[in-house]
Coordinates of C-alpha atoms in Angstrom, one line a residue:
Chain A
X1 CA 1.3 -22.8 7.0
X2 CA 1.8 -20.9 9.9
X3 CA 4.3 -18.3 10.0
X4 CA 6.7 -18.9 12.6
X5 CA 8.2 -15.4 13.1
X6 CA 8.1 -12.7 15.8
X7 CA 8.7 -9.6 14.2
X8 CA 11.1 -7.1 16.4
X9 CA 9.2 -5.8 18.3
X10 CA 7.7 -8.6 19.7
X11 CA 11.1 -10.2 20.1
X12 CA 11.8 -6.8 22.6
X13 CA 8.4 -7.0 24.4
X14 CA 9.1 -10.8 24.6
X15 CA 12.7 -10.3 26.2
X16 CA 11.3 -8.3 28.9
X17 CA 8.9 -10.4 30.1
X18 CA 12.0 -13.3 29.7
X19 CA 14.7 -11.2 31.6
X20 CA 11.8 -10.6 34.5
X21 CA 11.0 -14.9 34.6
X22 CA 14.4 -16.1 34.9
X23 CA 15.5 -17.4 38.1
X24 CA 17.5 -16.6 40.2
X25 CA 18.1 -13.3 39.0
X26 CA 19.8 -12.6 42.2
X27 CA 18.9 -8.7 43.4
X28 CA 16.1 -8.6 41.2
X29 CA 12.8 -9.0 40.3
X30 CA 12.5 -13.0 39.2
X31 CA 10.0 -15.7 38.5
X32 CA 10.4 -16.4 42.2
X33 CA 10.6 -13.4 43.7
X34 CA 8.9 -9.9 44.3
X35 CA 11.0 -7.3 46.0
X36 CA 9.6 -5.1 48.3
X37 CA 8.3 -1.9 46.4
X38 CA 7.8 -3.9 42.8
X39 CA 6.2 -7.1 42.2
X40 CA 6.2 -9.6 38.7
X41 CA 3.0 -8.0 38.0
X42 CA 3.8 -4.7 37.6
X43 CA 6.8 -5.8 34.9
X44 CA 4.3 -7.7 33.5
X45 CA 2.2 -4.6 33.0
X46 CA 5.3 -2.7 31.9
X47 CA 6.2 -5.2 28.8
X48 CA 2.8 -4.9 27.9
X49 CA 2.8 -1.1 28.4
X50 CA 6.0 -0.3 26.7
X51 CA 4.8 -2.3 23.3
X52 CA 3.6 0.5 21.1
X53 CA 6.8 2.4 21.8
X54 CA 8.8 -0.6 20.5
X55 CA 6.5 -0.9 17.7
X56 CA 7.6 2.9 16.6
X57 CA 11.1 2.0 17.1
X58 CA 10.6 -0.6 14.8
X59 CA 8.7 1.9 12.3
X60 CA 11.0 4.0 12.3
X61 CA 10.2 6.8 14.7
X62 CA 13.0 8.8 15.8
X63 CA 14.8 6.8 19.0
X64 CA 14.2 9.4 21.5
X65 CA 10.4 9.8 20.6
X66 CA 10.3 6.0 20.6
X67 CA 12.0 5.2 23.6
X68 CA 10.4 7.9 25.7
X69 CA 6.8 6.3 24.0
X70 CA 7.5 2.7 25.8
X71 CA 8.7 4.6 29.0
X72 CA 4.9 6.6 29.1
X73 CA 3.5 3.1 28.3
X74 CA 5.7 0.7 30.0
X75 CA 4.8 3.3 33.3
X76 CA 1.2 2.5 33.4
X77 CA 1.7 0.5 36.3
X78 CA 2.0 1.3 40.2
X79 CA 5.2 0.3 40.6
X80 CA 7.1 3.1 39.2
X81 CA 10.4 2.0 37.2
X82 CA 10.4 -1.3 35.9
X83 CA 12.4 -1.2 32.7
X84 CA 13.7 2.2 32.0
X85 CA 17.0 0.8 31.6
X86 CA 16.0 -1.9 29.4
X87 CA 14.0 0.2 27.2
X88 CA 16.9 2.1 26.6
X89 CA 19.1 -0.3 25.0
X90 CA 15.6 -2.0 23.2
X91 CA 15.1 1.1 21.3
X92 CA 17.8 1.1 19.1
X93 CA 18.1 -2.7 18.9
X94 CA 14.5 -2.9 17.9
X95 CA 14.9 0.2 15.1
X96 CA 18.4 -1.7 13.6
X97 CA 16.4 -5.4 13.8
X98 CA 13.6 -4.0 12.1
X99 CA 16.1 -2.5 9.0
X100 CA 17.2 -5.7 8.6
X101 CA 20.6 -4.9 10.0
X102 CA 21.1 -5.9 13.8
X103 CA 24.8 -5.6 13.6
X104 CA 26.8 -3.7 16.0
X105 CA 27.8 -1.0 13.2
X106 CA 24.5 -0.2 12.7
X107 CA 23.4 -0.4 15.7
X108 CA 26.1 2.3 17.1
X109 CA 25.5 4.1 13.8
X110 CA 21.6 4.9 14.8
X111 CA 22.9 5.9 18.0
X112 CA 25.7 8.1 16.8
X113 CA 23.3 10.2 14.4
X114 CA 20.7 10.9 17.1
X115 CA 19.4 14.3 17.3
X116 CA 18.9 17.2 20.4
X117 CA 15.3 16.4 19.7
X118 CA 16.3 12.8 20.7
X119 CA 17.9 14.6 23.8
X120 CA 15.0 16.5 24.4
X121 CA 12.5 13.4 24.3
X122 CA 14.7 11.2 26.7
X123 CA 14.8 13.9 28.9
X124 CA 11.0 14.2 29.3
X125 CA 11.2 10.4 29.6
X126 CA 12.4 11.1 33.6
X127 CA 9.1 12.7 33.5
X128 CA 7.1 9.8 33.5
X129 CA 8.7 7.6 36.3
X130 CA 11.5 8.2 39.2
X131 CA 14.7 6.8 37.9
X132 CA 17.8 6.4 39.9
X133 CA 20.4 8.2 38.5
X134 CA 24.2 9.9 40.1
X135 CA 24.5 13.4 40.2
X136 CA 25.3 14.9 37.2
X137 CA 29.4 16.1 36.6
X138 CA 30.0 19.6 38.1
X139 CA 29.0 22.7 36.2
X140 CA 26.3 20.7 33.9
X141 CA 23.5 20.9 36.9
X142 CA 21.1 22.7 33.7
X143 CA 21.9 18.7 32.2
X144 CA 20.4 16.8 35.1
X145 CA 18.4 14.6 34.1
X146 CA 16.2 15.0 37.0
X147 CA 15.4 18.0 35.4
X148 CA 13.4 16.5 32.7
X149 CA 11.7 19.0 29.7
X150 CA 13.0 21.7 32.0
X151 CA 16.7 20.6 30.3
X152 CA 14.9 21.6 27.0
X153 CA 16.3 25.1 26.7
X154 CA 19.9 24.0 27.9
X155 CA 20.0 20.7 25.6
X156 CA 19.2 23.1 22.7
X157 CA 21.5 26.2 23.7
X158 CA 24.0 23.8 23.4
X159 CA 23.3 21.9 21.0
X160 CA 23.3 18.7 23.1
X161 CA 22.4 15.2 21.0
X162 CA 21.2 11.7 22.9
X163 CA 24.7 10.5 21.8
X164 CA 26.3 13.3 23.8
X165 CA 24.4 12.5 26.6
X166 CA 25.2 9.2 26.5
X167 CA 28.9 9.6 25.8
X168 CA 29.3 11.9 28.9
X169 CA 27.4 9.3 31.2
X170 CA 29.3 6.2 29.8
X171 CA 32.5 8.5 30.3
X172 CA 32.0 11.3 32.9
X173 CA 34.9 13.2 34.9
X174 CA 33.8 12.1 37.9
X175 CA 30.8 9.9 39.0
X176 CA 29.4 6.3 38.2
X177 CA 30.3 5.7 34.9
X178 CA 27.1 4.3 33.4
X179 CA 27.4 1.0 31.3
X180 CA 24.2 1.0 29.7
X181 CA 25.0 4.1 27.8
X182 CA 28.4 2.9 27.1
X183 CA 26.8 0.4 24.8
X184 CA 25.3 3.0 23.4
X185 CA 28.4 4.1 22.3
X186 CA 30.3 1.8 22.1
X187 CA 28.0 -0.3 20.0
X188 CA 26.9 -2.6 22.5
X189 CA 29.5 -5.1 22.6
X190 CA 28.1 -6.7 26.1
X191 CA 24.9 -7.2 24.8
X192 CA 26.0 -9.3 21.6
X193 CA 28.5 -11.2 23.5
X194 CA 25.8 -12.0 26.3
X195 CA 23.5 -13.1 23.3
X196 CA 26.3 -15.7 21.6
X197 CA 26.6 -16.7 25.3
X198 CA 23.2 -17.1 25.4
X199 CA 22.5 -19.4 22.1
X200 CA 25.8 -21.7 23.1
X201 CA 24.0 -22.2 26.1
X202 CA 21.7 -25.1 26.8
X203 CA 19.0 -25.8 28.5
X204 CA 15.8 -24.1 29.2
X205 CA 15.4 -20.7 28.5
X206 CA 14.8 -19.0 31.6
X207 CA 17.5 -20.8 33.2
X208 CA 19.9 -19.5 30.1
X209 CA 19.1 -15.8 31.2
X210 CA 19.3 -16.3 35.1
X211 CA 23.4 -17.7 33.4
X212 CA 23.6 -14.4 32.0
X213 CA 22.8 -12.6 35.0
X214 CA 25.2 -13.9 36.5
X215 CA 28.1 -13.8 34.2
X216 CA 27.4 -10.3 33.3
X217 CA 27.8 -9.6 37.1
X218 CA 31.0 -11.5 37.3
X219 CA 32.4 -9.7 34.5
X220 CA 31.5 -5.6 35.3
X221 CA 30.5 -4.1 38.8
X222 CA 26.6 -2.7 38.5
X223 CA 25.9 1.2 37.8
X224 CA 22.6 0.5 39.8
X225 CA 24.3 -0.6 42.6
X226 CA 27.4 1.9 42.4
X227 CA 24.9 4.5 42.2
X228 CA 22.8 3.7 45.5
X229 CA 25.1 1.5 47.7
X230 CA 29.0 3.2 46.0
X231 CA 31.5 2.0 44.0
X232 CA 32.9 -0.6 46.7
X233 CA 29.4 -2.2 46.9
X234 CA 29.2 -2.3 43.7
X235 CA 32.8 -4.1 43.4
X236 CA 32.1 -6.6 46.2
X237 CA 28.9 -7.5 44.9
X238 CA 30.5 -8.3 40.8
X239 CA 33.2 -10.3 43.2
X240 CA 30.0 -12.5 45.2
X241 CA 28.9 -13.2 41.5
X242 CA 32.1 -14.3 40.4
X243 CA 32.3 -16.7 42.7
X244 CA 29.1 -17.6 42.7
X245 CA 29.2 -18.2 38.6
X246 CA 32.4 -20.3 39.7
X247 CA 30.2 -22.6 41.3
X248 CA 27.4 -22.9 39.1
X249 CA 29.5 -23.8 36.6
X250 CA 31.4 -26.3 38.8
X251 CA 28.0 -27.9 39.7
X252 CA 25.6 -27.0 36.9
X253 CA 23.3 -26.3 39.1
X254 CA 21.7 -22.7 39.3
X255 CA 21.3 -23.8 43.4
X256 CA 24.1 -21.7 44.4
X257 CA 22.4 -18.4 42.5
X258 CA 19.3 -19.2 44.5
X259 CA 21.5 -18.1 47.9
X260 CA 23.1 -15.3 46.4
X261 CA 19.9 -13.9 45.6
X262 CA 18.1 -14.1 49.1
X263 CA 21.2 -12.9 50.4
X264 CA 20.9 -9.7 47.6
X265 CA 17.2 -8.9 49.0
X266 CA 18.2 -9.2 52.6
X267 CA 20.6 -6.7 51.5
X268 CA 19.1 -4.7 49.5
X269 CA 21.5 -4.7 46.7
X270 CA 19.5 -4.9 43.5
X271 CA 21.9 -5.2 40.3
X272 CA 19.2 -3.6 37.5
X273 CA 21.5 -2.7 35.1
X274 CA 23.2 -5.5 35.0
X275 CA 19.1 -7.4 34.2
X276 CA 18.5 -4.2 31.9
X277 CA 21.3 -6.1 29.9
X278 CA 19.8 -9.0 29.9
X279 CA 17.2 -8.2 28.0
X280 CA 18.8 -6.6 25.4
X281 CA 20.7 -10.1 25.3
X282 CA 17.6 -11.8 24.9
X283 CA 16.0 -9.7 22.1
X284 CA 19.8 -10.2 20.1
X285 CA 19.4 -14.1 21.0
X286 CA 15.8 -14.4 20.0
X287 CA 16.3 -12.3 17.0
X288 CA 19.0 -14.9 16.1
X289 CA 16.5 -17.5 16.6
X290 CA 16.1 -18.5 20.4
X291 CA 13.5 -20.8 20.4
X292 CA 10.8 -20.6 23.0
Chain B
X1 CA -0.1 14.7 33.0
X2 CA 1.0 10.9 31.7
X3 CA -2.0 9.1 30.5
X4 CA -2.8 6.0 32.6
X5 CA -4.9 3.8 30.7
X6 CA -4.2 0.8 28.6
X7 CA -6.2 0.1 25.8
X8 CA -8.6 -3.1 25.4
X9 CA -6.1 -5.1 23.2
X10 CA -3.5 -4.5 25.8
X11 CA -5.3 -5.0 28.7
X12 CA -6.4 -8.3 27.2
X13 CA -2.4 -9.7 26.5
X14 CA -1.9 -8.6 30.4
X15 CA -5.1 -10.6 31.6
X16 CA -3.6 -13.5 29.8
X17 CA 0.0 -12.8 31.7
X18 CA -1.7 -12.3 34.6
X19 CA -3.5 -15.4 34.3
X20 CA -0.5 -17.5 33.9
X21 CA 1.4 -16.0 36.7
X22 CA -1.5 -16.4 38.8
X23 CA -0.4 -19.2 41.6
X24 CA -1.2 -21.3 42.8
X25 CA -3.3 -22.7 40.0
X26 CA -4.0 -26.3 40.9
X27 CA -3.0 -28.2 37.9
X28 CA -2.3 -25.3 35.5
X29 CA 1.2 -24.0 34.1
X30 CA 1.6 -21.0 36.6
X31 CA 4.8 -18.8 38.1
X32 CA 5.8 -21.8 40.2
X33 CA 4.9 -24.8 38.0
X34 CA 5.6 -26.2 34.7
X35 CA 4.0 -28.9 33.4
X36 CA 6.2 -31.6 31.2
X37 CA 5.2 -30.4 27.7
X38 CA 4.2 -26.9 28.9
X39 CA 6.1 -24.6 29.9
X40 CA 5.5 -20.9 31.6
X41 CA 7.9 -18.8 28.7
X42 CA 5.7 -20.7 26.4
X43 CA 2.9 -18.6 27.5
X44 CA 4.6 -16.0 27.6
X45 CA 5.7 -16.2 24.0
X46 CA 2.0 -17.0 23.6
X47 CA 0.3 -13.9 24.8
X48 CA 3.2 -11.1 23.4
X49 CA 2.1 -13.3 19.8
X50 CA -1.8 -13.1 20.6
X51 CA -1.8 -9.4 20.5
X52 CA -1.7 -8.7 17.3
X53 CA -5.5 -10.5 16.8
X54 CA -6.4 -9.2 19.9
X55 CA -5.6 -5.6 18.5
X56 CA -7.8 -6.5 15.4
X57 CA -11.0 -7.4 17.2
X58 CA -10.7 -3.8 19.1
X59 CA -10.5 -2.2 15.8
X60 CA -13.7 -4.0 14.4
X61 CA -12.6 -6.7 12.7
X62 CA -15.3 -9.9 12.7
X63 CA -14.6 -12.0 15.6
X64 CA -13.6 -14.9 13.8
X65 CA -10.9 -13.9 11.8
X66 CA -9.1 -11.7 14.6
X67 CA -9.9 -15.0 17.2
X68 CA -7.6 -16.8 14.2
X69 CA -5.0 -14.2 13.6
X70 CA -4.8 -14.2 17.6
X71 CA -4.6 -18.2 17.8
X72 CA -1.9 -17.7 14.8
X73 CA 0.6 -15.4 17.0
X74 CA -0.1 -17.3 19.9
X75 CA 1.3 -20.8 18.0
X76 CA 4.6 -19.4 17.3
X77 CA 6.0 -20.9 19.8
X78 CA 7.3 -24.6 21.2
X79 CA 4.4 -25.5 23.3
X80 CA 1.7 -26.1 21.1
X81 CA -2.0 -24.9 22.4
X82 CA -1.1 -22.4 25.4
X83 CA -4.4 -20.0 25.4
X84 CA -6.8 -21.3 22.8
X85 CA -9.5 -21.2 25.2
X86 CA -8.7 -17.8 26.7
X87 CA -8.8 -16.2 23.1
X88 CA -12.0 -17.9 22.1
X89 CA -13.0 -15.6 25.6
X90 CA -11.5 -12.4 24.8
X91 CA -11.7 -11.8 21.6
X92 CA -16.0 -10.7 21.7
X93 CA -15.0 -9.3 25.1
X94 CA -12.1 -7.3 24.0
X95 CA -14.7 -6.1 20.5
X96 CA -17.0 -5.3 23.2
X97 CA -14.5 -3.1 25.3
X98 CA -13.0 -1.4 22.2
X99 CA -16.6 0.1 21.1
X100 CA -17.3 1.3 24.8
X101 CA -19.4 -1.4 26.0
X102 CA -18.6 -4.0 27.8
X103 CA -22.3 -5.2 29.1
X104 CA -23.4 -9.0 29.1
X105 CA -26.2 -7.9 27.1
X106 CA -23.5 -6.2 24.2
X107 CA -20.6 -9.2 24.3
X108 CA -24.0 -11.8 23.7
X109 CA -25.2 -9.2 20.7
X110 CA -21.5 -9.5 18.7
X111 CA -21.6 -13.3 19.5
X112 CA -25.2 -13.6 18.5
X113 CA -24.4 -11.6 15.0
X114 CA -21.3 -13.8 13.8
X115 CA -21.7 -15.4 10.3
X116 CA -20.7 -18.6 8.6
X117 CA -17.5 -17.1 7.4
X118 CA -16.3 -16.2 11.0
X119 CA -17.3 -20.3 11.3
X120 CA -14.7 -20.8 8.7
X121 CA -12.3 -18.7 10.2
X122 CA -12.7 -20.4 13.4
X123 CA -12.0 -23.6 11.8
X124 CA -9.4 -22.5 10.3
X125 CA -7.3 -21.9 13.8
X126 CA -7.2 -25.6 15.0
X127 CA -4.7 -25.8 12.2
X128 CA -2.6 -23.5 14.1
X129 CA -2.6 -25.8 17.4
X130 CA -3.2 -29.0 18.1
X131 CA -6.2 -28.3 20.6
X132 CA -8.0 -31.0 23.2
X133 CA -11.9 -31.1 21.6
X134 CA -14.8 -33.8 22.2
X135 CA -15.7 -36.1 19.6
X136 CA -18.4 -34.5 17.5
X137 CA -22.3 -35.2 18.3
X138 CA -23.2 -37.7 16.1
X139 CA -24.4 -37.4 12.1
X140 CA -22.3 -34.1 12.3
X141 CA -18.9 -35.7 12.0
X142 CA -18.6 -33.1 9.1
X143 CA -18.2 -30.6 11.6
X144 CA -15.3 -32.0 14.2
X145 CA -12.8 -29.3 14.9
X146 CA -10.2 -31.1 13.9
X147 CA -10.9 -30.9 10.0
X148 CA -9.7 -27.4 10.3
X149 CA -10.8 -26.0 6.8
X150 CA -11.8 -29.4 5.7
X151 CA -14.5 -28.7 7.2
X152 CA -15.5 -25.1 5.0
X153 CA -17.8 -27.0 2.6
X154 CA -20.4 -28.5 4.7
X155 CA -19.8 -24.6 6.7
X156 CA -20.8 -23.1 4.1
X157 CA -24.1 -26.0 2.5
X158 CA -25.5 -25.7 6.4
X159 CA -25.0 -22.6 6.5
X160 CA -23.5 -22.9 10.0
X161 CA -22.5 -19.6 12.1
X162 CA -19.6 -19.3 14.6
X163 CA -22.8 -18.7 16.9
X164 CA -24.4 -22.0 15.7
X165 CA -21.0 -24.0 16.4
X166 CA -21.3 -22.2 20.0
X167 CA -24.7 -22.8 21.1
X168 CA -23.6 -26.8 19.0
X169 CA -20.8 -27.3 21.8
X170 CA -22.1 -25.4 24.5
X171 CA -25.2 -28.2 24.9
X172 CA -24.6 -31.3 22.6
X173 CA -27.2 -34.1 22.2
X174 CA -24.1 -36.3 23.8
X175 CA -20.8 -35.5 24.4
X176 CA -19.6 -32.8 27.5
X177 CA -21.0 -29.5 27.2
X178 CA -18.5 -27.0 26.6
X179 CA -18.7 -24.0 29.6
X180 CA -16.5 -21.7 27.5
X181 CA -19.0 -22.0 24.4
X182 CA -21.8 -21.5 27.4
X183 CA -20.0 -18.3 28.1
X184 CA -20.4 -17.1 23.8
X185 CA -24.0 -18.2 23.8
X186 CA -25.3 -17.1 27.7
X187 CA -23.6 -13.4 27.7
X188 CA -20.3 -14.7 29.4
X189 CA -22.4 -14.6 32.7
X190 CA -19.6 -16.4 35.0
X191 CA -16.9 -14.3 33.3
X192 CA -18.9 -10.8 34.8
X193 CA -19.4 -12.8 37.7
X194 CA -16.0 -13.9 38.3
X195 CA -14.4 -10.3 37.0
X196 CA -16.7 -8.6 40.1
X197 CA -15.5 -11.3 42.9
X198 CA -11.7 -10.3 41.6
X199 CA -12.7 -6.5 42.0
X200 CA -13.8 -7.1 45.2
X201 CA -11.4 -9.3 46.7
X202 CA -8.1 -7.5 48.3
X203 CA -4.4 -8.3 48.0
X204 CA -2.4 -8.5 44.7
X205 CA -3.4 -9.7 41.7
X206 CA -1.5 -12.5 41.5
X207 CA -3.3 -14.3 44.7
X208 CA -7.0 -12.0 43.6
X209 CA -6.1 -14.9 40.0
X210 CA -5.7 -18.1 42.0
X211 CA -8.7 -17.4 44.2
X212 CA -10.3 -16.9 41.2
X213 CA -9.5 -20.1 39.2
X214 CA -10.8 -22.1 42.7
X215 CA -13.9 -20.8 43.3
X216 CA -14.2 -20.9 39.3
X217 CA -13.0 -24.6 39.8
X218 CA -15.3 -25.1 42.5
X219 CA -18.6 -23.7 41.2
X220 CA -18.9 -26.1 38.2
X221 CA -16.8 -29.2 36.4
X222 CA -14.0 -28.4 34.1
X223 CA -14.9 -29.2 30.3
X224 CA -11.1 -30.2 29.8
X225 CA -11.1 -32.4 32.4
X226 CA -14.0 -33.6 31.9
X227 CA -13.2 -34.4 28.1
X228 CA -9.4 -35.9 28.5
X229 CA -10.3 -37.8 32.2
X230 CA -14.4 -38.2 32.0
X231 CA -17.0 -36.7 33.1
X232 CA -16.7 -38.3 36.6
X233 CA -12.8 -37.6 37.2
X234 CA -13.9 -33.7 36.5
X235 CA -17.2 -33.6 39.0
X236 CA -14.7 -35.5 41.6
X237 CA -12.0 -32.9 40.4
X238 CA -15.0 -30.0 41.1
X239 CA -15.5 -31.7 44.7
X240 CA -12.0 -30.9 45.6
X241 CA -11.7 -28.0 44.9
X242 CA -14.8 -27.1 46.9
X243 CA -12.8 -28.5 50.1
X244 CA -9.9 -26.6 49.0
X245 CA -11.7 -23.5 48.4
X246 CA -13.3 -24.1 51.7
X247 CA -10.1 -24.3 53.9
X248 CA -8.1 -21.5 51.9
X249 CA -11.1 -19.2 53.0
X250 CA -11.4 -20.5 56.5
X251 CA -7.6 -19.8 57.1
X252 CA -6.9 -17.1 55.1
X253 CA -4.0 -18.3 53.5
X254 CA -3.1 -20.0 50.2
X255 CA -1.3 -22.7 51.1
X256 CA -3.8 -25.3 50.8
X257 CA -4.6 -24.8 47.4
X258 CA -0.7 -25.4 47.2
X259 CA -1.0 -29.1 48.0
X260 CA -3.5 -29.5 45.5
X261 CA -1.7 -27.9 42.8
X262 CA 1.2 -30.7 44.1
X263 CA -1.5 -33.3 43.4
X264 CA -2.8 -32.5 40.2
X265 CA 0.2 -31.9 38.8
X266 CA 1.1 -35.3 39.4
X267 CA -2.3 -36.8 38.6
X268 CA -2.0 -35.3 35.1
X269 CA -5.5 -33.3 36.1
X270 CA -5.4 -30.1 33.4
X271 CA -8.1 -28.2 34.3
X272 CA -7.9 -25.6 31.4
X273 CA -10.8 -24.5 30.3
X274 CA -11.5 -22.8 34.0
X275 CA -8.3 -20.8 33.9
X276 CA -9.4 -19.5 30.4
X277 CA -12.4 -18.1 32.2
X278 CA -10.0 -16.8 35.1
X279 CA -8.3 -14.7 31.8
X280 CA -11.7 -13.9 30.9
X281 CA -12.2 -12.2 34.3
X282 CA -9.3 -10.6 34.6
X283 CA -9.8 -9.0 31.1
X284 CA -12.9 -7.6 32.4
X285 CA -11.6 -6.3 36.3
X286 CA -8.7 -4.1 34.3
X287 CA -11.4 -2.8 32.7
X288 CA -13.5 -2.0 35.2
X289 CA -10.1 -0.9 36.8
X290 CA -8.4 -3.3 38.5
X291 CA -4.9 -1.8 39.4
X292 CA -1.8 -3.2 38.6

């Protein structure tokens, strides 16, 4: 008699909460760890605040505006940027899921048809929180994300869509390629693969989230670590995650990841882009029947 | 430029999340502890699921219907009853806050004018989850909450409003008085006092939640413990909480409460009614400016 289903916007908000609760998630805030400047409860508030923007995405609002609204709501806590990257991934996923078509092709198509207005809204979202981004490619200073609304004339003059922005970020002429932007351009291959792995995994949801994080961090250097510490540090972080993942799989215990979590927090290593994709993967898994 | 305010419904959802994250909260699920049959992530899902009913309350829906809707949404997880009591307290509080009048008098008045329809909806809410309730007073078996919708004819025949139901539960002829029902009848004195204490406290929000729980458990026997273990156990739990609170206040550390948390979990003591009031107090504190 009771309707057992959550809406896509509810599943997206729940994915944000499960992501931050998943533990250990080395280098990130999790159920058992805060960072110096970012606390667990700020992620809880960020998740609640995001919900209206996520509902806008589900209701068919343009992706840029829905994203900006979600970020504005997320920013209503004192920790700063908690889930900017998560929301960038979740917005098109929620939009597609609400239309009953949560496939790689359908999500990619939604991203592909974004407009200049979407790009303008995306840039405006940077005014709500400080986001760690790399320098813009040479010659496109006018499109530096940190310019916020000031970038609007340049975006309009060039006819730059949100898709174009993501394409540039995914594969810049110089600087660090952004794997979240690559998800937009490539139809979320990492996210959908990770969702299937979460569904194929067993055990408690928060343990699955932790293993998903470790698998993804072992597979590819984290964009945020590369941006803040350089690409060689990001590669070494990837290698340490791969060793830890091997130990976790060999022992069947997450304990080896606890040690890595302590180490990364001590070293100031925050693989936040990988955590973003855990949230996205959990959303897809929830839509596909992951039980909580 | 960014609007920094959360809506009352958002604050209520955030209060649910901060309540379950607050740690240590002896005998309850918290950031660091699950119970055998109830896990942290199920409270996260319960919070997200409650939001639509809380928004209905904010939009002026009758309290009974808004509550039932919140409970229905809350129940969309596999743990069963996570936040039934929290929602019973939050529904009139959100309703009053959304009308710009979050005072004891205004909340009590909203409760006082509830109708038979509200009572019918309240009984229907018991169909969504198993809730631990005591036996009904002698002679009113027809109003046993466990009857759910089957109680409707008796409610209508007697003209029993939701206020009447709460009045009976707050001060039954026999059986355990329900302190949450007493909040309804008395205009939420414990909740508003606890909110002021949370605001007057300092330190991280989740520590304040833990101290609020301990203060409230030390002040009055927990209804759920009295219902499930008897009133003398509930009084002994209160006394142990009072000793622990004294140690916490003397040392300025929550460590003494960690030991109590381990003990209560081992003994199967779950002071859930007190936890409900922590959520309600956090809501009032958020509405009055508690920063996260």
